[in-house]
PDB file of C-alpha atoms in Angstrom:
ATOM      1  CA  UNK K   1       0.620 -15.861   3.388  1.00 80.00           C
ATOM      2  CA  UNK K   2      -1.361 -14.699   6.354  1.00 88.00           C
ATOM      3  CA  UNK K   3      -3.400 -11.876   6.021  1.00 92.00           C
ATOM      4  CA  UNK K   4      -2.358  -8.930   7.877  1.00 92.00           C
ATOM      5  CA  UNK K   5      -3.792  -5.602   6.295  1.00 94.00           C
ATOM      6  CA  UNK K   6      -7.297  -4.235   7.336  1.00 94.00           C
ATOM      7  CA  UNK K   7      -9.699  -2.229   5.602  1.00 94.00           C
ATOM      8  CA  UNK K   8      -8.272   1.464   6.477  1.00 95.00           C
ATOM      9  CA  UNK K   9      -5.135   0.492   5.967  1.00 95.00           C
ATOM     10  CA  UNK K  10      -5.688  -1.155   2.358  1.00 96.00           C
ATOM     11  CA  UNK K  11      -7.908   1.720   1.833  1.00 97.00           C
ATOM     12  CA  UNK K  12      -5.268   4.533   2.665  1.00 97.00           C
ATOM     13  CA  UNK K  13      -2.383   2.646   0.305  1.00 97.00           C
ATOM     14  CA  UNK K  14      -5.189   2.950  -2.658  1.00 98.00           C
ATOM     15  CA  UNK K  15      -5.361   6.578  -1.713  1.00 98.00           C
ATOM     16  CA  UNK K  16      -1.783   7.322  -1.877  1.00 98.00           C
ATOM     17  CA  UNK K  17      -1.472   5.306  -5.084  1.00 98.00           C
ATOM     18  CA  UNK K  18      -3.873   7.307  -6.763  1.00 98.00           C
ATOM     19  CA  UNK K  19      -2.416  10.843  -5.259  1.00 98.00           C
ATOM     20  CA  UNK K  20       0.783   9.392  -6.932  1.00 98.00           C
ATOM     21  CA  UNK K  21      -0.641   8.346  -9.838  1.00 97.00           C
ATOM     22  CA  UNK K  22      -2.549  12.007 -10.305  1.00 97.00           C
ATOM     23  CA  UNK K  23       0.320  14.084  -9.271  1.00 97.00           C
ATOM     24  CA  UNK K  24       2.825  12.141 -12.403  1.00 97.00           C
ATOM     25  CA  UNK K  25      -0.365  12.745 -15.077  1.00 96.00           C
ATOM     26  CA  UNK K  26      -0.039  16.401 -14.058  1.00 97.00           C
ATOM     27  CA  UNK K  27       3.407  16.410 -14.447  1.00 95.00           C
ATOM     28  CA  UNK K  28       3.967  17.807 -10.532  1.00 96.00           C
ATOM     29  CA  UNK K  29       6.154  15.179 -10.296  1.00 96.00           C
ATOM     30  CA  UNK K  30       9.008  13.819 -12.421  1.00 95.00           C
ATOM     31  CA  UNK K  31      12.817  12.010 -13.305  1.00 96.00           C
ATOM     32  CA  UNK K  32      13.899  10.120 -10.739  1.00 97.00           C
ATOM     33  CA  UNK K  33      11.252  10.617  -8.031  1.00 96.00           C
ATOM     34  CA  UNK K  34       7.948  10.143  -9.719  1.00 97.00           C
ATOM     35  CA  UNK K  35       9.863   6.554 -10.926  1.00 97.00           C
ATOM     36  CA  UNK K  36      10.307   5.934  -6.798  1.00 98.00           C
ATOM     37  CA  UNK K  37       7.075   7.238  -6.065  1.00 98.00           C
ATOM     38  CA  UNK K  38       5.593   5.344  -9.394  1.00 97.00           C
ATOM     39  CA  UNK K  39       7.367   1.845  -7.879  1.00 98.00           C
ATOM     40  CA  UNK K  40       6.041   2.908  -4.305  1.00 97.00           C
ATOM     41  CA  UNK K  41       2.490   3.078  -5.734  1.00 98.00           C
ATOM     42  CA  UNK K  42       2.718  -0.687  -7.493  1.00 98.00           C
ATOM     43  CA  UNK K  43       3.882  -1.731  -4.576  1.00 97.00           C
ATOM     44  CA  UNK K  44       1.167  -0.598  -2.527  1.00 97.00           C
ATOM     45  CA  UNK K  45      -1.634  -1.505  -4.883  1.00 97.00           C
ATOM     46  CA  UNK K  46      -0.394  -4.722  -5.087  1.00 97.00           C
ATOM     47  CA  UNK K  47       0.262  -5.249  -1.341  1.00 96.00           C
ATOM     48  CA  UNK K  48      -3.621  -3.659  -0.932  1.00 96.00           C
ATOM     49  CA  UNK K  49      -5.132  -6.371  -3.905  1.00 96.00           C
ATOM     50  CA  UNK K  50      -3.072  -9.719  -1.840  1.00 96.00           C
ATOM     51  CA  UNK K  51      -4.565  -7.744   2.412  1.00 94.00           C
ATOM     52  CA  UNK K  52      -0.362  -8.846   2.841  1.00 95.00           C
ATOM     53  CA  UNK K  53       2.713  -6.856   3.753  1.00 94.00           C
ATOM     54  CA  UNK K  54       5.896  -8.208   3.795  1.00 94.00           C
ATOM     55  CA  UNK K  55       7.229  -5.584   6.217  1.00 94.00           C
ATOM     56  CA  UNK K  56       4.770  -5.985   8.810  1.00 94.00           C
ATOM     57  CA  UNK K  57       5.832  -9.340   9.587  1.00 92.00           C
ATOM     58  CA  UNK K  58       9.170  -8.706  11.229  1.00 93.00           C
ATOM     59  CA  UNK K  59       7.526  -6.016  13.784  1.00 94.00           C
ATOM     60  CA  UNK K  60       4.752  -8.054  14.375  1.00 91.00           C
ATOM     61  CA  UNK K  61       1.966  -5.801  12.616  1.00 91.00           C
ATOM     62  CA  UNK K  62      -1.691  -6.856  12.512  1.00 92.00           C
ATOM     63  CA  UNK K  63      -4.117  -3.808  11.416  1.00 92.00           C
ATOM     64  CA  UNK K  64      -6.840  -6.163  10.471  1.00 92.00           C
ATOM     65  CA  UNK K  65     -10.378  -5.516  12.960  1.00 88.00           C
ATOM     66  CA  UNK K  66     -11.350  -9.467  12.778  1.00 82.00           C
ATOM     67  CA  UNK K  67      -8.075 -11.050  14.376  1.00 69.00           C
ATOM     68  CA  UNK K  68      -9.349 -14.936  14.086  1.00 64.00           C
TER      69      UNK K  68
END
């Protein structure tokens, strides 16, 4: 796997993980879409941890700022 996540953009995916992770403690959100949301917020931890995502491949995405 090639990396292909920057800084900002692992940085903003933490940011929204934690916004989702806040809003389900505070019970704002709940059922079915804080278990989305909740599954969207793995999935972007995860995809910041590994600086890879799977969907920028196919549209030829590259947001890192050191392109060696």
């Amino acid at each position: 796997m090639k990396q292909n996540m920057g800084k900002t953009d692992r940085a903003l995916r933490f940011i929204v993980a934690i916004v989702i992770g806040i809003l389900y403690m505070n019970h704002t959100i709940s059922g079915m879409l804080a278990g989305i949301l909740g599954l969207l917020a793995v999935v972007f931890v995860l995809t910041g941890f590994v600086k890879f995502c799977p969907l920028y491949l196919p549209f030829n995405i590259d947001t890192r700022e050191d392109k060696k």
